[in-house]
Coordinates of C-alpha atoms and ligand atoms in Angstrom, one line a residue:
M1 CA 53.1 64.4 -127.9
P2 CA 54.0 61.2 -129.8
A3 CA 55.0 57.9 -128.4
V4 CA 58.4 56.5 -129.3
V5 CA 59.2 52.8 -129.6
I6 CA 62.6 51.4 -129.1
I7 CA 63.1 48.0 -130.8
G8 CA 65.9 45.6 -131.4
G9 CA 66.8 45.2 -135.1
Q10 CA 68.5 41.8 -134.9
W11 CA 68.0 38.7 -132.7
G12 CA 67.9 40.5 -129.4
D13 CA 70.7 41.5 -127.1
E14 CA 71.4 44.7 -129.1
G15 CA 71.8 46.8 -126.0
K16 CA 68.3 48.3 -125.9
G17 CA 68.4 48.8 -122.2
R18 CA 71.0 51.6 -122.3
V19 CA 69.2 53.2 -125.3
V20 CA 65.9 53.2 -123.3
D21 CA 67.9 54.6 -120.3
F22 CA 69.1 57.4 -122.5
H23 CA 65.8 58.4 -124.0
A24 CA 63.8 57.8 -120.9
R25 CA 64.8 61.2 -119.5
Y26 CA 62.4 62.9 -122.0
C27 CA 59.4 60.7 -121.3
S28 CA 57.0 60.6 -118.4
M29 CA 56.0 57.0 -118.9
I30 CA 58.1 54.0 -119.9
A31 CA 56.4 50.8 -120.8
R32 CA 57.2 47.2 -121.6
Y33 CA 54.7 46.0 -124.2
S34 CA 55.5 42.4 -125.1
A35 CA 57.4 39.3 -124.2
G36 CA 58.1 38.0 -120.7
T37 CA 60.9 36.8 -118.5
N38 CA 62.7 35.5 -121.5
A39 CA 63.8 39.1 -122.2
G40 CA 66.9 40.5 -120.5
H41 CA 68.3 44.0 -120.2
T42 CA 71.7 44.8 -118.7
I43 CA 72.0 48.3 -117.5
M44 CA 75.0 50.0 -116.0
N45 CA 74.5 53.4 -114.4
E46 CA 75.6 55.3 -111.3
H47 CA 73.8 52.8 -109.1
G48 CA 75.7 49.8 -110.5
K49 CA 75.1 47.0 -112.9
F50 CA 71.6 45.6 -113.2
A51 CA 70.0 42.7 -115.1
L52 CA 66.3 43.2 -115.6
H53 CA 63.8 40.9 -117.2
L54 CA 60.5 42.5 -116.6
V55 CA 60.8 45.9 -114.9
P56 CA 61.2 48.7 -117.5
A57 CA 64.7 50.2 -117.7
G58 CA 63.1 53.6 -116.9
I59 CA 62.8 52.6 -113.3
F60 CA 66.2 54.2 -112.4
Y61 CA 64.9 57.7 -113.0
G62 CA 62.6 57.4 -110.0
D63 CA 60.0 60.0 -111.3
K64 CA 58.8 58.1 -114.3
V65 CA 55.7 55.9 -114.4
C66 CA 57.0 52.5 -115.4
V67 CA 54.4 50.2 -116.9
I68 CA 54.3 46.5 -117.5
G69 CA 51.7 46.5 -120.2
N70 CA 48.9 44.1 -121.1
G71 CA 51.1 42.5 -123.8
V72 CA 53.7 41.1 -121.4
V73 CA 53.5 37.7 -119.7
I74 CA 54.7 37.8 -116.1
D75 CA 56.4 35.3 -113.9
P76 CA 55.4 36.7 -110.5
D77 CA 58.2 35.1 -108.7
I78 CA 60.8 36.7 -110.9
L79 CA 59.0 40.0 -111.0
L80 CA 58.9 40.1 -107.2
S81 CA 62.5 39.2 -106.9
E82 CA 63.4 42.0 -109.3
I83 CA 61.3 44.5 -107.3
E84 CA 63.0 43.3 -104.1
M85 CA 66.5 43.5 -105.6
L86 CA 65.9 47.0 -106.9
S87 CA 64.5 48.2 -103.5
S88 CA 67.4 46.6 -101.6
R89 CA 69.8 48.6 -103.8
G90 CA 68.0 51.9 -103.2
I91 CA 65.9 52.1 -106.3
D92 CA 62.4 53.5 -105.8
T93 CA 59.8 51.1 -107.4
S94 CA 56.7 53.0 -106.2
K95 CA 56.0 54.3 -109.8
L96 CA 55.8 50.8 -111.2
I97 CA 52.4 49.7 -112.4
I98 CA 51.3 46.3 -113.8
S99 CA 48.5 45.7 -116.1
D100 CA 45.6 43.6 -114.8
R101 CA 45.3 42.2 -118.3
A102 CA 48.9 40.9 -118.5
H103 CA 49.1 37.1 -118.6
V104 CA 50.8 35.1 -115.9
I105 CA 53.5 32.4 -116.3
M106 CA 52.2 29.4 -114.3
P107 CA 54.3 26.4 -113.1
W108 CA 53.1 24.3 -116.0
H109 CA 54.5 26.7 -118.5
R110 CA 58.0 26.1 -117.3
V111 CA 57.5 22.4 -117.3
I112 CA 56.1 22.4 -120.8
D113 CA 58.8 24.8 -122.2
V114 CA 61.5 22.3 -121.1
A115 CA 59.5 19.2 -122.1
D116 CA 58.6 20.6 -125.5
E117 CA 62.2 21.3 -126.3
K118 CA 63.1 17.7 -125.4
L119 CA 60.3 16.4 -127.7
R120 CA 61.6 18.5 -130.5
G121 CA 65.0 16.8 -130.3
S122 CA 67.3 18.0 -133.1
S123 CA 64.7 20.6 -134.1
A124 CA 64.8 22.3 -130.7
I125 CA 64.4 26.1 -130.8
G126 CA 66.8 26.7 -128.0
T127 CA 64.2 28.5 -125.9
T128 CA 65.1 30.3 -122.7
G129 CA 63.1 27.7 -120.7
T130 CA 61.3 30.4 -118.8
G131 CA 57.8 29.3 -119.7
T132 CA 57.3 32.4 -121.8
G133 CA 56.4 30.6 -125.0
P134 CA 53.9 28.3 -123.4
A135 CA 52.3 31.2 -121.6
F136 CA 51.7 32.9 -125.0
H137 CA 50.4 29.7 -126.4
D138 CA 47.7 29.6 -123.6
K139 CA 46.9 33.3 -124.2
V140 CA 46.2 32.5 -127.9
A141 CA 44.4 29.3 -126.9
R142 CA 42.2 31.4 -124.6
I143 CA 43.0 29.5 -121.5
G144 CA 45.5 31.9 -120.1
I145 CA 45.3 33.3 -116.5
R146 CA 45.7 37.0 -116.2
V147 CA 47.1 39.1 -113.3
G148 CA 43.6 40.4 -112.6
D149 CA 42.3 36.8 -112.3
V150 CA 44.9 35.9 -109.7
L151 CA 43.8 38.8 -107.6
D152 CA 40.1 37.9 -107.9
S153 CA 39.4 35.5 -105.0
E154 CA 36.0 34.6 -106.5
R155 CA 37.3 33.7 -109.9
F156 CA 40.8 32.3 -109.3
P157 CA 40.2 29.0 -107.5
D158 CA 37.8 27.7 -110.1
Q159 CA 39.8 29.0 -113.0
L160 CA 43.0 27.5 -111.7
Q161 CA 41.3 24.1 -111.1
K162 CA 39.9 24.0 -114.6
V163 CA 43.2 24.9 -116.4
L164 CA 45.3 22.7 -114.1
D165 CA 43.1 19.7 -114.8
Y166 CA 43.6 20.2 -118.5
K167 CA 47.3 20.9 -118.2
N168 CA 47.9 17.9 -115.9
R169 CA 46.5 15.6 -118.6
V170 CA 48.9 17.1 -121.1
I171 CA 51.9 17.0 -118.7
S172 CA 51.4 13.4 -117.7
G173 CA 49.9 12.0 -120.9
L174 CA 52.0 13.7 -123.6
Y175 CA 55.3 14.5 -121.7
G176 CA 55.2 11.7 -119.1
E177 CA 55.9 14.3 -116.3
L178 CA 54.5 14.3 -112.8
E179 CA 51.2 16.1 -112.3
L180 CA 51.2 19.4 -110.5
Q181 CA 49.4 19.9 -107.3
Y182 CA 46.5 22.4 -107.0
D183 CA 47.0 23.3 -103.3
A184 CA 50.6 24.2 -103.6
I185 CA 50.0 26.3 -106.7
F186 CA 47.0 28.0 -105.3
A187 CA 48.8 29.0 -102.1
E188 CA 51.9 30.2 -103.9
Y189 CA 50.1 32.3 -106.5
S190 CA 47.6 33.7 -104.0
A191 CA 50.6 34.9 -102.0
F192 CA 52.3 36.3 -105.1
G193 CA 49.0 38.1 -106.0
E194 CA 48.8 39.8 -102.6
K195 CA 52.4 41.1 -102.9
L196 CA 51.8 42.4 -106.4
R197 CA 48.3 43.9 -105.7
P198 CA 49.6 47.4 -104.8
Y199 CA 51.1 47.6 -108.3
V200 CA 48.3 46.1 -110.3
T201 CA 45.9 48.5 -112.1
D202 CA 44.2 49.3 -115.4
T203 CA 47.3 50.5 -117.1
T204 CA 45.5 50.9 -120.4
S205 CA 43.4 53.8 -119.1
I206 CA 46.5 55.3 -117.4
A207 CA 48.5 55.2 -120.7
Q208 CA 45.6 56.6 -122.7
D209 CA 45.1 59.4 -120.3
A210 CA 48.9 60.2 -120.4
H211 CA 48.7 60.3 -124.1
Q212 CA 45.7 62.5 -124.0
R213 CA 47.5 64.9 -121.7
G214 CA 50.3 65.1 -124.3
E215 CA 52.9 63.3 -122.3
M216 CA 55.7 61.4 -124.0
I217 CA 55.4 57.6 -123.7
L218 CA 58.4 55.4 -124.4
L219 CA 57.6 51.8 -125.5
E220 CA 60.4 49.5 -124.7
G221 CA 60.6 46.5 -127.1
A222 CA 62.0 43.2 -126.0
Q223 CA 64.1 40.8 -128.0
G224 CA 64.7 41.6 -131.6
S225 CA 62.7 41.8 -134.8
L226 CA 64.2 38.7 -136.2
L227 CA 62.7 36.8 -133.3
D228 CA 59.2 38.1 -134.1
L229 CA 56.6 35.5 -134.6
D230 CA 55.3 37.0 -137.9
S231 CA 58.3 38.6 -139.3
G232 CA 61.3 36.8 -137.9
T233 CA 63.2 33.6 -138.8
Y234 CA 60.2 31.3 -138.2
P235 CA 60.0 28.8 -136.6
F236 CA 63.1 29.8 -134.6
V237 CA 61.3 32.8 -133.1
T238 CA 59.8 33.8 -129.8
S239 CA 56.0 33.6 -129.2
S240 CA 55.1 37.1 -128.2
V241 CA 51.6 38.3 -129.0
P242 CA 51.5 41.3 -129.7
A243 CA 54.5 41.3 -131.9
S244 CA 58.0 42.2 -130.7
V245 CA 58.2 44.7 -133.6
A246 CA 57.3 48.3 -133.3
A247 CA 53.8 47.8 -134.5
G248 CA 53.1 45.7 -131.4
G249 CA 53.9 48.6 -129.2
A250 CA 50.5 50.2 -129.5
V251 CA 48.6 47.0 -128.9
G252 CA 50.8 45.9 -126.0
I253 CA 49.9 49.0 -123.9
G254 CA 46.5 49.9 -125.3
I255 CA 47.0 53.1 -127.3
G256 CA 46.3 53.7 -131.0
P257 CA 49.0 53.2 -133.7
T258 CA 48.8 56.9 -134.7
A259 CA 50.3 57.8 -131.3
I260 CA 53.7 56.3 -132.4
E261 CA 55.7 58.8 -134.3
R262 CA 59.3 57.7 -133.8
V263 CA 60.9 54.4 -133.9
V264 CA 64.4 53.9 -132.6
G265 CA 66.1 50.8 -134.0
V266 CA 68.9 49.4 -132.0
Y267 CA 71.5 47.5 -133.9
K268 CA 74.7 45.9 -132.7
A269 CA 77.7 46.7 -134.9
Y270 CA 77.9 43.0 -135.6
Q271 CA 75.5 40.1 -135.3
T272 CA 74.7 37.8 -132.4
R273 CA 72.1 35.2 -131.7
V274 CA 71.3 32.9 -128.8
G275 CA 69.3 29.7 -129.4
N276 CA 69.0 27.8 -132.6
G277 CA 68.0 28.8 -136.1
P278 CA 69.6 30.3 -139.2
M279 CA 72.3 32.9 -139.0
P280 CA 73.9 33.4 -142.4
T281 CA 76.9 35.4 -141.3
E282 CA 77.7 33.2 -138.3
L283 CA 81.5 32.8 -137.7
F284 CA 83.0 29.6 -136.5
D285 CA 86.6 30.7 -136.6
E286 CA 88.9 32.8 -134.4
D287 CA 87.1 36.0 -135.5
G288 CA 83.9 34.6 -134.0
A289 CA 85.7 33.6 -130.8
L290 CA 87.1 37.1 -130.5
L291 CA 83.7 38.7 -130.8
L292 CA 82.4 36.3 -128.1
E293 CA 85.0 37.6 -125.7
G294 CA 84.3 41.3 -126.5
G295 CA 86.4 41.9 -129.6
G296 CA 89.0 44.1 -127.9
G297 CA 86.3 46.5 -126.7
A298 CA 85.8 47.9 -123.3
P299 CA 86.0 45.5 -120.3
G300 CA 82.7 43.7 -119.5
T301 CA 81.5 43.4 -123.1
S302 CA 81.7 39.7 -123.7
E303 CA 78.7 38.0 -125.4
Y304 CA 77.0 35.8 -122.8
G305 CA 73.2 35.9 -122.3
T306 CA 71.6 38.0 -119.5
T307 CA 68.8 35.5 -119.0
T308 CA 70.5 32.2 -119.4
G309 CA 74.2 32.9 -119.4
R310 CA 74.5 31.0 -122.7
A311 CA 77.3 32.0 -125.0
R312 CA 75.9 33.9 -127.9
R313 CA 76.6 32.9 -131.5
T314 CA 78.6 35.7 -133.2
G315 CA 78.9 36.9 -136.8
W316 CA 79.5 39.8 -139.1
F317 CA 76.9 42.5 -139.5
D318 CA 74.1 41.3 -141.8
G319 CA 73.0 44.2 -143.9
V320 CA 70.3 42.3 -145.7
L321 CA 68.6 41.4 -142.4
A322 CA 69.2 44.8 -140.9
R323 CA 67.6 46.6 -143.9
Y324 CA 64.7 44.3 -143.7
T325 CA 64.0 45.1 -140.0
S326 CA 64.6 48.8 -140.5
K327 CA 61.8 48.8 -143.1
L328 CA 59.6 46.4 -141.1
N329 CA 59.7 48.7 -138.1
G330 CA 59.6 52.0 -139.9
V331 CA 62.9 53.0 -138.1
T332 CA 63.4 56.7 -137.9
S333 CA 66.5 56.8 -135.9
V334 CA 69.3 54.2 -135.3
A335 CA 71.4 53.5 -132.2
L336 CA 74.4 51.5 -133.2
T337 CA 75.9 49.6 -130.2
R338 CA 79.2 48.0 -129.3
L339 CA 81.3 49.6 -132.0
D340 CA 84.2 49.3 -129.5
S341 CA 83.9 45.5 -129.9
L342 CA 85.3 45.7 -133.4
S343 CA 88.4 47.5 -132.4
A344 CA 90.7 44.4 -132.5
F345 CA 90.0 43.5 -136.2
D346 CA 92.3 44.2 -139.2
R347 CA 89.4 43.7 -141.5
I348 CA 85.7 43.9 -140.8
R349 CA 83.1 42.3 -143.1
I350 CA 79.6 43.5 -143.8
C351 CA 77.1 41.2 -145.6
V352 CA 75.4 43.3 -148.3
A353 CA 73.5 40.6 -150.2
Y354 CA 73.0 36.8 -150.4
E355 CA 73.7 34.4 -153.1
L356 CA 70.7 32.2 -153.3
D357 CA 70.8 29.4 -155.9
K358 CA 73.5 31.4 -157.7
E359 CA 71.3 34.5 -157.8
R360 CA 72.2 37.7 -155.9
V361 CA 69.3 38.7 -153.6
T362 CA 69.0 41.6 -151.2
S363 CA 65.6 40.7 -149.8
L364 CA 64.9 38.2 -147.1
P365 CA 63.9 34.7 -148.3
A366 CA 61.0 33.2 -146.3
S367 CA 63.4 30.4 -145.1
L368 CA 67.1 30.9 -144.4
E369 CA 67.6 27.5 -143.2
D370 CA 69.3 25.8 -146.1
S371 CA 72.8 27.2 -145.7
S372 CA 74.0 25.1 -148.7
R373 CA 71.8 27.2 -151.0
L374 CA 72.4 30.6 -149.4
K375 CA 75.7 32.3 -149.0
P376 CA 76.4 35.8 -147.7
I377 CA 78.1 38.2 -150.1
Y378 CA 80.6 40.4 -148.1
E379 CA 82.1 43.8 -148.5
D380 CA 85.4 44.1 -146.6
L381 CA 86.3 47.3 -144.8
P382 CA 89.6 48.1 -143.1
G383 CA 89.6 47.9 -139.3
W384 CA 90.7 50.8 -137.0
K385 CA 92.7 48.8 -134.5
Q386 CA 92.4 51.5 -131.9
D387 CA 90.5 51.9 -128.6
V388 CA 87.4 54.0 -129.2
S389 CA 85.8 53.7 -125.8
E390 CA 86.7 57.3 -124.8
V391 CA 85.5 58.9 -128.0
R392 CA 82.5 61.2 -127.5
H393 CA 82.2 63.0 -130.9
L394 CA 81.8 61.4 -134.3
D395 CA 84.7 63.4 -135.7
D396 CA 87.0 62.0 -133.2
L397 CA 86.4 58.4 -134.3
P398 CA 89.2 56.9 -136.5
A399 CA 88.4 57.4 -140.2
N400 CA 87.9 53.7 -140.8
A401 CA 85.4 53.5 -138.0
R402 CA 83.5 56.4 -139.5
Q403 CA 83.5 54.7 -142.8
Y404 CA 82.1 51.6 -141.2
V405 CA 79.3 53.5 -139.5
R406 CA 78.4 55.4 -142.7
R407 CA 78.2 52.1 -144.6
I408 CA 75.8 50.6 -142.1
E409 CA 73.7 53.8 -142.2
Q410 CA 73.4 53.5 -146.0
L411 CA 72.3 49.9 -145.6
L412 CA 69.7 50.7 -143.0
D413 CA 68.5 53.8 -144.9
A414 CA 68.0 55.6 -141.6
P415 CA 70.2 58.0 -139.6
I416 CA 72.5 56.7 -136.9
D417 CA 72.0 59.1 -134.1
M418 CA 73.7 57.3 -131.3
I419 CA 76.8 55.0 -131.2
S420 CA 77.8 53.2 -128.0
V421 CA 81.5 52.6 -127.4
G422 CA 81.4 51.0 -124.0
P423 CA 78.9 49.6 -121.5
E424 CA 78.8 52.6 -119.2
R425 CA 76.0 55.2 -119.5
H426 CA 78.4 58.0 -120.7
Q427 CA 80.3 55.8 -123.2
A428 CA 78.3 56.9 -126.2
I429 CA 78.5 59.3 -129.2
V430 CA 75.3 61.1 -129.7
T431 CA 75.1 62.9 -133.0
R432 CA 71.5 63.9 -132.8
D433 CA 69.3 63.9 -129.8
I434 CA 65.9 62.9 -131.3
F435 CA 64.0 64.8 -128.7
G436 CA 66.3 67.8 -128.2
G437 CA 67.6 68.5 -131.7
N438 CA 71.2 68.5 -132.7
I439 CA 73.8 68.5 -130.0
Ligands
IMP1 P1 61.6 31.7 -125.9 O1 61.3 33.2 -126.1 O2 62.2 31.4 -124.6 O3 60.5 30.8 -126.4 O4 62.8 31.4 -127.0 C1 62.7 31.5 -128.4 C2 63.9 32.0 -129.0 O5 64.1 33.4 -128.7 C3 65.2 31.3 -128.6 O6 66.1 31.3 -129.7 C4 65.8 32.2 -127.5 O7 67.2 32.1 -127.4 C5 65.4 33.6 -128.1 N1 65.2 34.6 -127.1 C6 64.2 34.8 -126.3 N2 64.4 35.9 -125.5 C7 65.6 36.5 -125.9 C8 66.3 37.7 -125.6 O8 65.9 38.5 -124.7 N3 67.5 37.9 -126.2 C9 67.9 37.0 -127.2 N4 67.3 35.9 -127.6 C10 66.1 35.7 -126.9

């Protein structure tokens, strides 16, 4: 059976968690394959509302193997808190497994994340400050510490000493921050290691064996394709290696790319972004403010970050960027989220092209930063001004809402199979179940 990847088609926060939650029922294994604590999923189900950063959203099924793959960087403190929170709320975490090859976020990573942003001044990226970026830097610099290293009592003391000596020179010399103390870090991380030990294993072999047995594996992307290091709005991107795009899924769990047969692209019905960087369709007016507060959609749909609580920047759907990421990921099925959040608008705009130096372009320029040279070209569609949160069939959507959905589908050049109309698990229109055929 093939593996399926679920990716965000914009700048993250598209609502991937609920789409994973929906498709997870067909899979025996659900895996996170990239990013770290910077990622955030909000999931609402019969157990309540949950904000997860590291544990795969499939954990709520209880019978699925949930993998934190080799491509993820792990803050053990946050992971352990998440496991404890889930257990205390009655969620079984015994099927969680953690790759011994995943890299660990160390205390210096958080210090450097914040200090680096200060140094960047007006060019700051607006990182989550979770240490995720610096942990990936160390992975690429080949001085990262992996989960398996922390559990290895022979190797860890010496490795920690060497890396810490180097990092303290950077922390004090470059950033003027206080040096970190070996003993405290060693004690803290050794304790984390012991608590995580029951979950840590060679997840690569387990995933390969599951694939060999023909089991369905769901690869859960983090962030969005426009934040991808190679393909996103560089340098205002995240640092995940392997990539946040679908192609990274195979690498981040250790299976071959031929295993991936389906790619579900999750797109919000409008655009949001947290952190800095270009966003051509950003709104600075009352329409933007309305989107921030949920756009007249179902309660609990305002746009504040799961990880940092920051207000998200809001804007109209950008069809140029969306088409780009649809092709980039080889999207075979689309989940369109938060359609209900457009219910308050008389007129809804979709960006269908850009004007760049007076030329109309529909492909993505390498740099979007100079907003004086680049303007979105909009198509205006009539709003539906009606609550859609109880709609469960496409035909029951107001005609204007169907027109909006169809236009987005054309721009993405991929079928929209699921539309979310509210935050609850059941508040969705499913037009085609990608595993089960038409419903
Ligand atoms: P970092 O990943 O913390 O280094 O942040 C780099 C950029 O990615 C910043 O603009 C962050 O706001 C953004 N970012 C990181 N994780 C997420 C996420 O889960 N959702 C949305 N944006 C994110």
